[in-house]
Amino acid sequence: MHPAADQLNQRLSGTVVRRMLSRLGEQMFFPRGIVAQAAEAAAQADRFDATVGMAYSQGEPIMLNSIREAVPGIPPKQSVGYSPTPGNARLRQRWKEEMIRKNPRLEGAATSLPMVTPGLTNGLCHTADLFCDPGDVLILPDMYWGNYNLLFGVRHGVQIVTYPFFDRSGGFNTDGLREAISQHSGPRGVRVLLNFPNNPTGYAPSTAEAAAILQVLVGAADHTDIMLICDDAYFGLFYDDDIETESMFSLAAAAHPNLLTVKIDGATKEDYVWGFRIGFITIAAAGLEADHFAAWDDKLTGSIRSNVSNGNTLGQSLLLQAMNQPDYHQEKQRIASELRHRYQIVRDIVSREPYSQPDFPLQPMPFNSGYFMAFRCTNGRAEEIRTRLLSKGIGVIAFGDHLVRVAYAGVDPESLPELYAIIASVARETME
Ligand SMILES: Cc1ncc(COP(=O)(O)O)c(C=O)c1O
């Protein structure tokens, strides 16, 4: 093992972070190479800086005129220059401030400084790299974003174990989560992933359910190391009154020294910049201190450096500029209200016939948040419904034979009644 990695491991010694590291995570460190030397030069080399592989003229990065003209408000270094590997320092700070504003329980809690990754997918990838070895178990509800299979299963040989998402009353199945944890915790602890608001169901837990989930995690942490990965991609889009509006990360951050919580969030869906590729990783556990976070930062920086090197600078600059606008919150609120309006239209449609009939083949599942809602397809003809819809110029997603997902956030409100009428007529055809 490289001595620098060994040193980081020693600094993390005795913590849940150290215990849950993968073999790759143990080996990881951030070398004091080009990036670190360039950072020193940026601070001290005031005559000529010949460190980084970028072309400069008169102290500014050289730039194509057409690109300069396309982004007149952003100085060259902030548009075409490389970003630091952990991301734009001011954006990281600003994201943390927002995270605390959106999750007031985090006020005063010890967390790492969010580190930028090129999208949430990449954030999940580093989490898997640093914490998952072949054979480790990842516990998921049975309706989840399919990319976890590639991210954790295929890339890392993680064993994905599921429990039914909903209980009999249509709420989140906390008992199922408890059982899955108790059956599958091993010597390397257990990894749990929660994605609220959920893709594909569009469900987020109530305040009581979120408290019950926390109890399950804390109860398990008395006996085993447990890592909670919060995929908060759709965070903030909550449409019903009783929903827990803080992330499970916020509830779990300081809950137990054996409970490591990793928050994967980002601007992708929350700030409506899907192609900017900006995600963040933040971690917390009771008892972690500044030096633990510093050692963790080095491991994560090494992981990013060895994988994508650094994120998109222009996207980070534009996001930071947007977040610093006085009407940033108002604007986001306006879009969230628009999406809530679509939610209300859809909720109204699916509460009426034919969707309310118990023998109708598309049964709406509980939904209250995010971009999606999903139907349970009781006649097992989800794929057929999808392809029939496609022939009418309508795209939805079929998951296996029994689930049809509709991304209603992507359809204008005035078109939603027509969309759901056509879905209903196609579903009716499959009853014949
Ligand atoms: C639950 C969930 N997590 C993560 C992502 C990926 O986010 P990103 O595009 O930032 O990689 C998605 C995208 O659809 C998602 O649905």
Tab-separated table of C-alpha atoms and ligand atoms in Angstrom:
chain	number	residue	atom	x	y	z
A	1	MET	CA	0.000	0.000	0.000
A	2	HIS	CA	1.210	3.515	-0.783
A	3	PRO	CA	2.398	5.241	2.425
A	4	ALA	CA	0.041	8.182	1.727
A	5	ALA	CA	-2.954	5.808	1.636
A	6	ASP	CA	-1.729	4.138	4.805
A	7	GLN	CA	-1.536	7.514	6.525
A	8	LEU	CA	-5.098	8.402	5.515
A	9	ASN	CA	-6.288	5.011	6.800
A	10	GLN	CA	-4.588	5.701	10.118
A	11	ARG	CA	-6.246	9.107	10.365
A	12	LEU	CA	-9.609	7.413	9.764
A	13	SER	CA	-8.854	4.570	12.125
A	14	GLY	CA	-11.641	3.664	14.577
A	15	THR	CA	-14.349	5.262	12.430
A	16	VAL	CA	-17.144	3.663	10.434
A	17	VAL	CA	-15.634	5.240	7.309
A	18	ARG	CA	-12.432	3.263	7.792
A	19	ARG	CA	-14.264	0.031	8.561
A	20	MET	CA	-16.515	0.222	5.519
A	21	LEU	CA	-13.875	1.147	2.930
A	22	SER	CA	-13.497	-1.236	0.007
A	23	ARG	CA	-10.115	-2.662	-0.910
A	24	LEU	CA	-9.837	0.108	-3.500
A	25	GLY	CA	-10.965	2.649	-0.894
A	26	GLU	CA	-8.166	1.511	1.417
A	27	GLN	CA	-5.595	1.998	-1.350
A	28	MET	CA	-6.869	5.420	-2.421
A	29	PHE	CA	-5.072	8.718	-1.727
A	30	PHE	CA	-4.533	12.019	-3.469
A	31	PRO	CA	-0.962	12.306	-4.739
A	32	ARG	CA	0.947	15.538	-4.309
A	33	GLY	CA	1.521	15.594	-8.083
A	34	ILE	CA	0.636	18.002	-10.868
A	35	VAL	CA	-2.663	19.159	-9.403
A	36	ALA	CA	-1.257	19.882	-5.947
A	37	GLN	CA	1.875	21.562	-7.386
A	38	ALA	CA	-0.281	23.649	-9.733
A	39	ALA	CA	-2.402	24.784	-6.798
A	40	GLU	CA	0.766	25.945	-4.997
A	41	ALA	CA	1.924	27.726	-8.146
A	42	ALA	CA	-1.450	29.440	-8.552
A	43	ALA	CA	-0.931	30.923	-5.100
A	44	GLN	CA	2.768	31.802	-5.402
A	45	ALA	CA	4.071	31.812	-9.012
A	46	ASP	CA	3.421	35.474	-9.820
A	47	ARG	CA	5.939	35.684	-12.737
A	48	PHE	CA	5.330	32.725	-15.058
A	49	ASP	CA	3.096	29.762	-14.298
A	50	ALA	CA	4.229	26.855	-16.450
A	51	THR	CA	2.582	24.082	-14.466
A	52	VAL	CA	-0.780	23.111	-15.950
A	53	GLY	CA	-1.536	21.765	-19.436
A	54	MET	CA	-3.556	24.785	-20.557
A	55	ALA	CA	-2.701	27.423	-23.182
A	56	TYR	CA	-2.589	30.998	-21.847
A	57	SER	CA	-2.173	34.414	-23.395
A	58	GLN	CA	-1.678	37.544	-21.243
A	59	GLY	CA	-2.725	35.670	-18.122
A	60	GLU	CA	-6.021	34.366	-19.550
A	61	PRO	CA	-6.796	30.976	-21.085
A	62	ILE	CA	-6.769	31.075	-24.887
A	63	MET	CA	-10.296	30.700	-26.166
A	64	LEU	CA	-12.177	30.314	-29.428
A	65	ASN	CA	-13.980	33.562	-30.232
A	66	SER	CA	-17.219	31.757	-30.953
A	67	ILE	CA	-17.201	30.283	-27.435
A	68	ARG	CA	-16.231	33.598	-25.841
A	69	GLU	CA	-19.161	35.257	-27.617
A	70	ALA	CA	-21.577	32.523	-26.538
A	71	VAL	CA	-20.829	33.032	-22.820
A	72	PRO	CA	-20.062	36.744	-22.518
A	73	GLY	CA	-20.876	36.928	-18.797
A	74	ILE	CA	-18.348	34.304	-17.702
A	75	PRO	CA	-14.598	35.099	-17.598
A	76	PRO	CA	-12.376	32.647	-19.575
A	77	LYS	CA	-10.898	30.896	-16.536
A	78	GLN	CA	-14.412	30.187	-15.294
A	79	SER	CA	-15.651	28.916	-18.615
A	80	VAL	CA	-12.861	26.998	-20.362
A	81	GLY	CA	-10.290	26.620	-17.557
A	82	TYR	CA	-9.894	23.398	-15.612
A	83	SER	CA	-11.785	23.131	-12.329
A	84	PRO	CA	-10.054	21.979	-9.178
A	85	THR	CA	-10.515	18.206	-8.820
A	86	PRO	CA	-12.900	18.542	-5.818
A	87	GLY	CA	-14.868	21.236	-7.667
A	88	ASN	CA	-15.260	25.011	-7.560
A	89	ALA	CA	-14.543	25.909	-3.913
A	90	ARG	CA	-17.151	28.675	-3.774
A	91	LEU	CA	-19.803	26.415	-5.299
A	92	ARG	CA	-19.048	23.685	-2.744
A	93	GLN	CA	-19.505	26.173	0.063
A	94	ARG	CA	-22.669	27.600	-1.479
A	95	TRP	CA	-24.134	24.097	-1.999
A	96	LYS	CA	-23.488	23.332	1.661
A	97	GLU	CA	-25.253	26.545	2.755
A	98	GLU	CA	-28.251	25.584	0.612
A	99	MET	CA	-28.202	22.030	1.943
A	100	ILE	CA	-28.490	23.389	5.488
A	101	ARG	CA	-31.199	25.857	4.476
A	102	LYS	CA	-33.207	22.992	2.928
A	103	ASN	CA	-32.427	20.648	5.853
A	104	PRO	CA	-32.517	22.730	9.035
A	105	ARG	CA	-31.674	19.726	11.244
A	106	LEU	CA	-28.184	19.867	9.697
A	107	GLU	CA	-27.515	23.230	11.363
A	108	GLY	CA	-24.446	22.643	13.531
A	109	ALA	CA	-24.062	18.989	12.432
A	110	ALA	CA	-20.609	17.811	11.391
A	111	THR	CA	-20.553	16.881	7.702
A	112	SER	CA	-17.926	16.879	5.002
A	113	LEU	CA	-17.866	19.749	2.536
A	114	PRO	CA	-19.867	18.609	-0.526
A	115	MET	CA	-17.467	17.547	-3.275
A	116	VAL	CA	-18.409	18.035	-6.917
A	117	THR	CA	-18.796	14.997	-9.172
A	118	PRO	CA	-19.842	15.060	-12.826
A	119	GLY	CA	-23.481	14.216	-12.113
A	120	LEU	CA	-25.101	12.049	-9.452
A	121	THR	CA	-24.282	8.893	-11.375
A	122	ASN	CA	-20.606	9.638	-10.985
A	123	GLY	CA	-21.142	10.407	-7.290
A	124	LEU	CA	-22.729	6.978	-6.865
A	125	CYS	CA	-19.833	5.480	-8.803
A	126	HIS	CA	-17.226	6.904	-6.384
A	127	THR	CA	-19.331	5.751	-3.443
A	128	ALA	CA	-19.342	2.238	-4.896
A	129	ASP	CA	-15.615	2.414	-5.710
A	130	LEU	CA	-14.632	3.494	-2.223
A	131	PHE	CA	-17.044	1.383	-0.177
A	132	CYS	CA	-18.107	-1.725	-2.102
A	133	ASP	CA	-16.227	-4.989	-2.541
A	134	PRO	CA	-17.481	-8.025	-4.457
A	135	GLY	CA	-20.040	-9.879	-2.352
A	136	ASP	CA	-21.038	-6.843	-0.265
A	137	VAL	CA	-24.810	-6.545	0.063
A	138	LEU	CA	-26.776	-3.476	-1.058
A	139	ILE	CA	-30.353	-3.333	0.184
A	140	LEU	CA	-32.889	-1.620	-2.071
A	141	PRO	CA	-36.680	-1.513	-2.247
A	142	ASP	CA	-37.930	-3.567	-5.181
A	143	MET	CA	-38.684	-0.505	-7.278
A	144	TYR	CA	-35.487	1.368	-7.963
A	145	TRP	CA	-33.501	3.223	-10.614
A	146	GLY	CA	-32.160	0.459	-12.875
A	147	ASN	CA	-28.709	1.992	-13.219
A	148	TYR	CA	-27.898	0.772	-9.673
A	149	ASN	CA	-27.613	-2.710	-11.220
A	150	LEU	CA	-24.726	-1.601	-13.427
A	151	LEU	CA	-23.206	0.785	-10.879
A	152	PHE	CA	-23.120	-1.607	-7.941
A	153	GLY	CA	-23.858	-5.062	-9.359
A	154	VAL	CA	-21.942	-5.215	-12.621
A	155	ARG	CA	-19.056	-2.867	-11.823
A	156	HIS	CA	-18.454	-4.074	-8.267
A	157	GLY	CA	-19.999	-7.511	-7.887
A	158	VAL	CA	-22.309	-6.197	-5.158
A	159	GLN	CA	-25.207	-8.463	-4.271
A	160	ILE	CA	-28.426	-6.469	-4.600
A	161	VAL	CA	-31.117	-7.576	-2.175
A	162	THR	CA	-34.639	-6.137	-2.381
A	163	TYR	CA	-37.709	-5.880	-0.185
A	164	PRO	CA	-41.221	-4.833	-1.278
A	165	PHE	CA	-41.367	-1.020	-1.515
A	166	PHE	CA	-44.914	-0.627	-0.178
A	167	ASP	CA	-46.606	-2.255	2.789
A	168	ARG	CA	-50.220	-3.431	2.709
A	169	SER	CA	-51.558	0.017	3.548
A	170	GLY	CA	-49.649	1.611	0.669
A	171	GLY	CA	-47.020	3.250	2.865
A	172	PHE	CA	-43.262	2.743	2.851
A	173	ASN	CA	-42.430	-0.788	3.967
A	174	THR	CA	-40.274	-0.091	7.006
A	175	ASP	CA	-40.702	-3.644	8.303
A	176	GLY	CA	-39.393	-5.001	5.003
A	177	LEU	CA	-36.323	-2.789	5.323
A	178	ARG	CA	-35.739	-3.958	8.916
A	179	GLU	CA	-35.995	-7.621	7.942
A	180	ALA	CA	-33.688	-7.229	4.943
A	181	ILE	CA	-31.058	-5.553	7.133
A	182	SER	CA	-31.271	-8.160	9.858
A	183	GLN	CA	-30.988	-11.007	7.350
A	184	HIS	CA	-28.099	-9.572	5.402
A	185	SER	CA	-25.689	-7.785	7.713
A	186	GLY	CA	-22.294	-9.475	7.633
A	187	PRO	CA	-18.738	-8.854	8.793
A	188	ARG	CA	-18.429	-5.887	6.402
A	189	GLY	CA	-21.662	-4.391	7.681
A	190	VAL	CA	-24.562	-3.628	5.396
A	191	ARG	CA	-25.248	-1.013	2.738
A	192	VAL	CA	-28.710	0.495	2.283
A	193	LEU	CA	-29.788	2.845	-0.483
A	194	LEU	CA	-32.829	5.102	-0.222
A	195	ASN	CA	-33.942	7.307	-3.082
A	196	PHE	CA	-36.632	9.835	-2.122
A	197	PRO	CA	-38.503	11.187	-4.028
A	198	ASN	CA	-38.247	7.824	-5.677
A	199	ASN	CA	-37.631	6.915	-9.274
A	200	PRO	CA	-39.785	5.161	-10.572
A	201	THR	CA	-42.689	5.458	-8.105
A	202	GLY	CA	-42.613	9.180	-7.290
A	203	TYR	CA	-42.991	8.342	-3.596
A	204	ALA	CA	-41.400	10.065	-0.603
A	205	PRO	CA	-42.046	8.996	3.006
A	206	SER	CA	-44.251	10.828	5.487
A	207	THR	CA	-42.646	12.381	8.553
A	208	ALA	CA	-43.739	9.356	10.620
A	209	GLU	CA	-42.328	6.915	8.056
A	210	ALA	CA	-39.032	8.794	7.857
A	211	ALA	CA	-38.760	8.676	11.662
A	212	ALA	CA	-39.495	4.940	11.581
A	213	ILE	CA	-36.833	4.376	8.912
A	214	LEU	CA	-34.331	6.229	11.076
A	215	GLN	CA	-35.255	4.018	14.027
A	216	VAL	CA	-34.619	0.907	11.935
A	217	LEU	CA	-31.200	2.207	10.865
A	218	VAL	CA	-30.189	3.263	14.360
A	219	GLY	CA	-31.414	-0.024	15.829
A	220	ALA	CA	-29.324	-1.931	13.276
A	221	ALA	CA	-26.298	0.277	13.943
A	222	ASP	CA	-26.256	-0.977	17.552
A	223	HIS	CA	-25.198	-4.358	16.141
A	224	THR	CA	-23.446	-3.693	12.842
A	225	ASP	CA	-21.823	-1.055	10.671
A	226	ILE	CA	-24.342	0.377	8.318
A	227	MET	CA	-23.993	2.701	5.379
A	228	LEU	CA	-27.011	4.656	4.221
A	229	ILE	CA	-26.672	6.039	0.718
A	230	CYS	CA	-29.239	8.774	0.102
A	231	ASP	CA	-29.833	9.325	-3.591
A	232	ASP	CA	-31.515	12.727	-3.344
A	233	ALA	CA	-31.706	13.380	-7.096
A	234	TYR	CA	-35.283	14.725	-6.969
A	235	PHE	CA	-34.984	16.391	-3.565
A	236	GLY	CA	-37.328	19.262	-2.783
A	237	LEU	CA	-40.207	18.365	-5.118
A	238	PHE	CA	-42.724	17.383	-2.426
A	239	TYR	CA	-46.381	17.838	-3.303
A	240	ASP	CA	-48.400	16.559	-0.330
A	241	ASP	CA	-48.605	18.047	3.154
A	242	ASP	CA	-47.497	15.163	5.304
A	243	ILE	CA	-44.193	14.409	3.531
A	244	GLU	CA	-40.868	14.577	5.356
A	245	THR	CA	-39.267	17.551	3.668
A	246	GLU	CA	-35.736	16.892	4.954
A	247	SER	CA	-33.407	14.320	3.478
A	248	MET	CA	-32.839	11.042	5.346
A	249	PHE	CA	-29.236	12.294	5.376
A	250	SER	CA	-30.292	15.127	7.636
A	251	LEU	CA	-32.095	12.766	10.015
A	252	ALA	CA	-29.269	10.221	10.087
A	253	ALA	CA	-26.207	12.515	9.980
A	254	ALA	CA	-25.477	12.521	13.708
A	255	ALA	CA	-27.581	9.534	14.726
A	256	HIS	CA	-24.999	6.829	15.501
A	257	PRO	CA	-21.230	6.337	15.239
A	258	ASN	CA	-21.773	3.062	13.314
A	259	LEU	CA	-24.135	4.691	10.832
A	260	LEU	CA	-22.293	6.284	7.913
A	261	THR	CA	-24.579	8.394	5.751
A	262	VAL	CA	-23.589	9.410	2.242
A	263	LYS	CA	-25.637	12.064	0.489
A	264	ILE	CA	-25.607	11.995	-3.286
A	265	ASP	CA	-27.375	15.026	-4.637
A	266	GLY	CA	-26.897	17.633	-7.295
A	267	ALA	CA	-28.121	20.278	-9.632
A	268	THR	CA	-29.212	17.825	-12.354
A	269	LYS	CA	-32.902	17.611	-11.435
A	270	GLU	CA	-33.074	20.058	-8.523
A	271	ASP	CA	-31.842	23.006	-10.555
A	272	TYR	CA	-33.069	21.800	-13.933
A	273	VAL	CA	-29.624	21.559	-15.544
A	274	TRP	CA	-29.647	17.910	-16.588
A	275	GLY	CA	-26.768	18.186	-19.029
A	276	PHE	CA	-24.478	20.306	-16.823
A	277	ARG	CA	-23.324	17.150	-15.051
A	278	ILE	CA	-23.058	18.535	-11.522
A	279	GLY	CA	-23.536	16.268	-8.536
A	280	PHE	CA	-22.179	16.348	-4.981
A	281	ILE	CA	-21.050	13.802	-2.393
A	282	THR	CA	-21.318	14.660	1.301
A	283	ILE	CA	-20.797	12.278	4.215
A	284	ALA	CA	-21.607	12.305	7.912
A	285	ALA	CA	-21.563	10.002	10.941
A	286	ALA	CA	-21.775	10.719	14.647
A	287	GLY	CA	-18.294	11.325	16.048
A	288	LEU	CA	-16.535	12.238	12.798
A	289	GLU	CA	-14.225	15.207	13.278
A	290	ALA	CA	-12.490	17.738	11.046
A	291	ASP	CA	-9.400	15.580	10.490
A	292	HIS	CA	-11.545	12.579	9.534
A	293	PHE	CA	-13.305	14.694	6.934
A	294	ALA	CA	-9.956	16.012	5.667
A	295	ALA	CA	-8.640	12.448	5.247
A	296	TRP	CA	-11.891	11.412	3.545
A	297	ASP	CA	-11.621	14.414	1.200
A	298	ASP	CA	-8.177	13.229	0.125
A	299	LYS	CA	-9.470	9.745	-0.664
A	300	LEU	CA	-12.442	11.068	-2.591
A	301	THR	CA	-10.289	13.616	-4.440
A	302	GLY	CA	-7.935	10.783	-5.448
A	303	SER	CA	-10.898	8.766	-6.646
A	304	ILE	CA	-12.175	11.640	-8.798
A	305	ARG	CA	-8.701	12.489	-10.078
A	306	SER	CA	-8.171	8.906	-11.220
A	307	ASN	CA	-11.554	8.623	-12.882
A	308	VAL	CA	-12.774	11.855	-14.512
A	309	SER	CA	-9.969	14.148	-13.266
A	310	ASN	CA	-12.357	17.052	-12.682
A	311	GLY	CA	-15.835	18.292	-13.548
A	312	ASN	CA	-17.248	20.718	-16.088
A	313	THR	CA	-16.111	24.248	-15.239
A	314	LEU	CA	-18.652	26.236	-17.238
A	315	GLY	CA	-21.587	24.367	-15.720
A	316	GLN	CA	-20.249	24.983	-12.204
A	317	SER	CA	-19.712	28.700	-12.928
A	318	LEU	CA	-23.211	29.123	-14.355
A	319	LEU	CA	-24.780	27.229	-11.453
A	320	LEU	CA	-22.897	29.328	-8.900
A	321	GLN	CA	-23.991	32.496	-10.686
A	322	ALA	CA	-27.616	31.307	-10.653
A	323	MET	CA	-27.447	30.358	-6.960
A	324	ASN	CA	-26.158	33.826	-6.118
A	325	GLN	CA	-29.006	35.635	-7.887
A	326	PRO	CA	-31.451	37.349	-5.505
A	327	ASP	CA	-34.425	35.625	-7.148
A	328	TYR	CA	-32.855	32.122	-7.137
A	329	HIS	CA	-35.288	30.701	-4.572
A	330	GLN	CA	-38.279	32.440	-6.093
A	331	GLU	CA	-37.484	31.076	-9.521
A	332	LYS	CA	-37.085	27.538	-8.220
A	333	GLN	CA	-40.312	27.920	-6.287
A	334	ARG	CA	-42.078	28.966	-9.479
A	335	ILE	CA	-40.934	25.832	-11.309
A	336	ALA	CA	-41.754	23.596	-8.326
A	337	SER	CA	-45.278	25.088	-8.255
A	338	GLU	CA	-45.633	24.336	-11.950
A	339	LEU	CA	-44.638	20.700	-11.363
A	340	ARG	CA	-46.997	20.493	-8.378
A	341	HIS	CA	-49.783	21.713	-10.659
A	342	ARG	CA	-49.039	18.822	-13.056
A	343	TYR	CA	-49.020	16.435	-10.097
A	344	GLN	CA	-52.450	17.659	-9.012
A	345	ILE	CA	-53.869	17.180	-12.510
A	346	VAL	CA	-52.495	13.629	-12.671
A	347	ARG	CA	-53.683	12.791	-9.158
A	348	ASP	CA	-57.152	13.950	-10.077
A	349	ILE	CA	-57.175	11.916	-13.314
A	350	VAL	CA	-56.012	8.668	-11.729
A	351	SER	CA	-58.439	8.970	-8.819
A	352	ARG	CA	-61.320	8.740	-11.301
A	353	GLU	CA	-62.555	6.050	-13.697
A	354	PRO	CA	-61.228	4.021	-15.330
A	355	TYR	CA	-58.066	4.141	-13.177
A	356	SER	CA	-60.085	3.925	-9.939
A	357	GLN	CA	-61.740	0.642	-10.980
A	358	PRO	CA	-60.173	-2.292	-9.120
A	359	ASP	CA	-60.213	-4.538	-12.222
A	360	PHE	CA	-58.562	-1.969	-14.507
A	361	PRO	CA	-55.160	-3.334	-15.610
A	362	LEU	CA	-53.271	-0.146	-14.716
A	363	GLN	CA	-53.449	0.521	-10.993
A	364	PRO	CA	-51.799	3.761	-9.856
A	365	MET	CA	-49.286	3.228	-7.064
A	366	PRO	CA	-48.856	5.782	-4.264
A	367	PHE	CA	-47.048	8.918	-5.436
A	368	ASN	CA	-46.574	12.343	-3.887
A	369	SER	CA	-43.317	13.874	-5.145
A	370	GLY	CA	-40.646	14.120	-7.828
A	371	TYR	CA	-40.990	13.742	-11.599
A	372	PHE	CA	-42.819	10.409	-11.920
A	373	MET	CA	-45.789	8.227	-11.104
A	374	ALA	CA	-46.088	4.530	-11.848
A	375	PHE	CA	-48.845	2.042	-12.560
A	376	ARG	CA	-48.831	-1.527	-11.404
A	377	CYS	CA	-49.793	-3.501	-14.494
A	378	THR	CA	-51.981	-6.276	-13.130
A	379	ASN	CA	-52.328	-8.278	-16.354
A	380	GLY	CA	-48.549	-8.476	-16.841
A	381	ARG	CA	-48.704	-6.739	-20.226
A	382	ALA	CA	-46.652	-3.622	-19.403
A	383	GLU	CA	-44.317	-4.022	-22.365
A	384	GLU	CA	-47.240	-4.532	-24.713
A	385	ILE	CA	-48.888	-1.366	-23.364
A	386	ARG	CA	-45.643	0.514	-23.894
A	387	THR	CA	-45.240	-0.605	-27.500
A	388	ARG	CA	-48.913	0.000	-28.328
A	389	LEU	CA	-48.532	3.520	-26.913
A	390	LEU	CA	-45.388	4.019	-28.928
A	391	SER	CA	-47.278	3.215	-32.111
A	392	LYS	CA	-49.585	6.105	-31.200
A	393	GLY	CA	-46.616	8.439	-30.737
A	394	ILE	CA	-46.486	8.204	-26.926
A	395	GLY	CA	-43.449	7.219	-24.903
A	396	VAL	CA	-43.601	5.722	-21.403
A	397	ILE	CA	-41.257	3.286	-19.655
A	398	ALA	CA	-42.118	-0.353	-18.943
A	399	PHE	CA	-40.148	-2.079	-16.169
A	400	GLY	CA	-40.529	-5.796	-16.732
A	401	ASP	CA	-44.087	-7.010	-17.184
A	402	HIS	CA	-45.700	-5.321	-14.222
A	403	LEU	CA	-44.747	-1.645	-14.054
A	404	VAL	CA	-45.386	1.318	-16.319
A	405	ARG	CA	-43.727	4.614	-15.404
A	406	VAL	CA	-45.016	7.966	-16.596
A	407	ALA	CA	-42.744	11.009	-16.322
A	408	TYR	CA	-45.574	13.516	-16.052
A	409	ALA	CA	-43.070	16.279	-15.272
A	410	GLY	CA	-42.116	16.109	-18.946
A	411	VAL	CA	-45.588	16.824	-20.322
A	412	ASP	CA	-47.339	20.202	-20.498
A	413	PRO	CA	-50.290	20.404	-18.092
A	414	GLU	CA	-52.878	20.991	-20.814
A	415	SER	CA	-51.787	17.752	-22.529
A	416	LEU	CA	-51.975	15.539	-19.434
A	417	PRO	CA	-55.715	14.667	-19.726
A	418	GLU	CA	-55.200	13.569	-23.332
A	419	LEU	CA	-52.080	11.560	-22.440
A	420	TYR	CA	-53.850	9.668	-19.656
A	421	ALA	CA	-56.951	9.126	-21.807
A	422	ILE	CA	-54.828	7.456	-24.473
A	423	ILE	CA	-52.957	5.376	-21.871
A	424	ALA	CA	-56.353	4.249	-20.530
A	425	SER	CA	-57.686	3.345	-23.979
A	426	VAL	CA	-54.566	1.295	-24.748
A	427	ALA	CA	-54.767	-0.458	-21.385
A	428	ARG	CA	-58.409	-1.261	-22.107
A	429	GLU	CA	-57.358	-2.902	-25.396
A	430	THR	CA	-55.164	-5.316	-23.415
A	431	MET	CA	-58.254	-6.452	-21.442
A	432	GLU	CA	-59.873	-7.840	-24.579
B	1	LIG	C1	-32.722	8.196	-8.843
B	1	LIG	C2	-31.729	8.807	-9.767
B	1	LIG	N1	-30.464	8.992	-9.337
B	1	LIG	C3	-29.532	9.520	-10.136
B	1	LIG	C4	-29.841	9.893	-11.424
B	1	LIG	C5	-28.742	10.407	-12.319
B	1	LIG	O1	-28.449	11.742	-12.158
B	1	LIG	P1	-27.329	12.392	-13.083
B	1	LIG	O2	-27.958	12.648	-14.405
B	1	LIG	O3	-26.937	13.645	-12.357
B	1	LIG	O4	-26.187	11.447	-13.181
B	1	LIG	C6	-31.125	9.711	-11.923
B	1	LIG	C7	-31.435	10.062	-13.314
B	1	LIG	O5	-32.406	9.722	-13.910
B	1	LIG	C8	-32.097	9.152	-11.072
B	1	LIG	O6	-33.348	8.952	-11.488
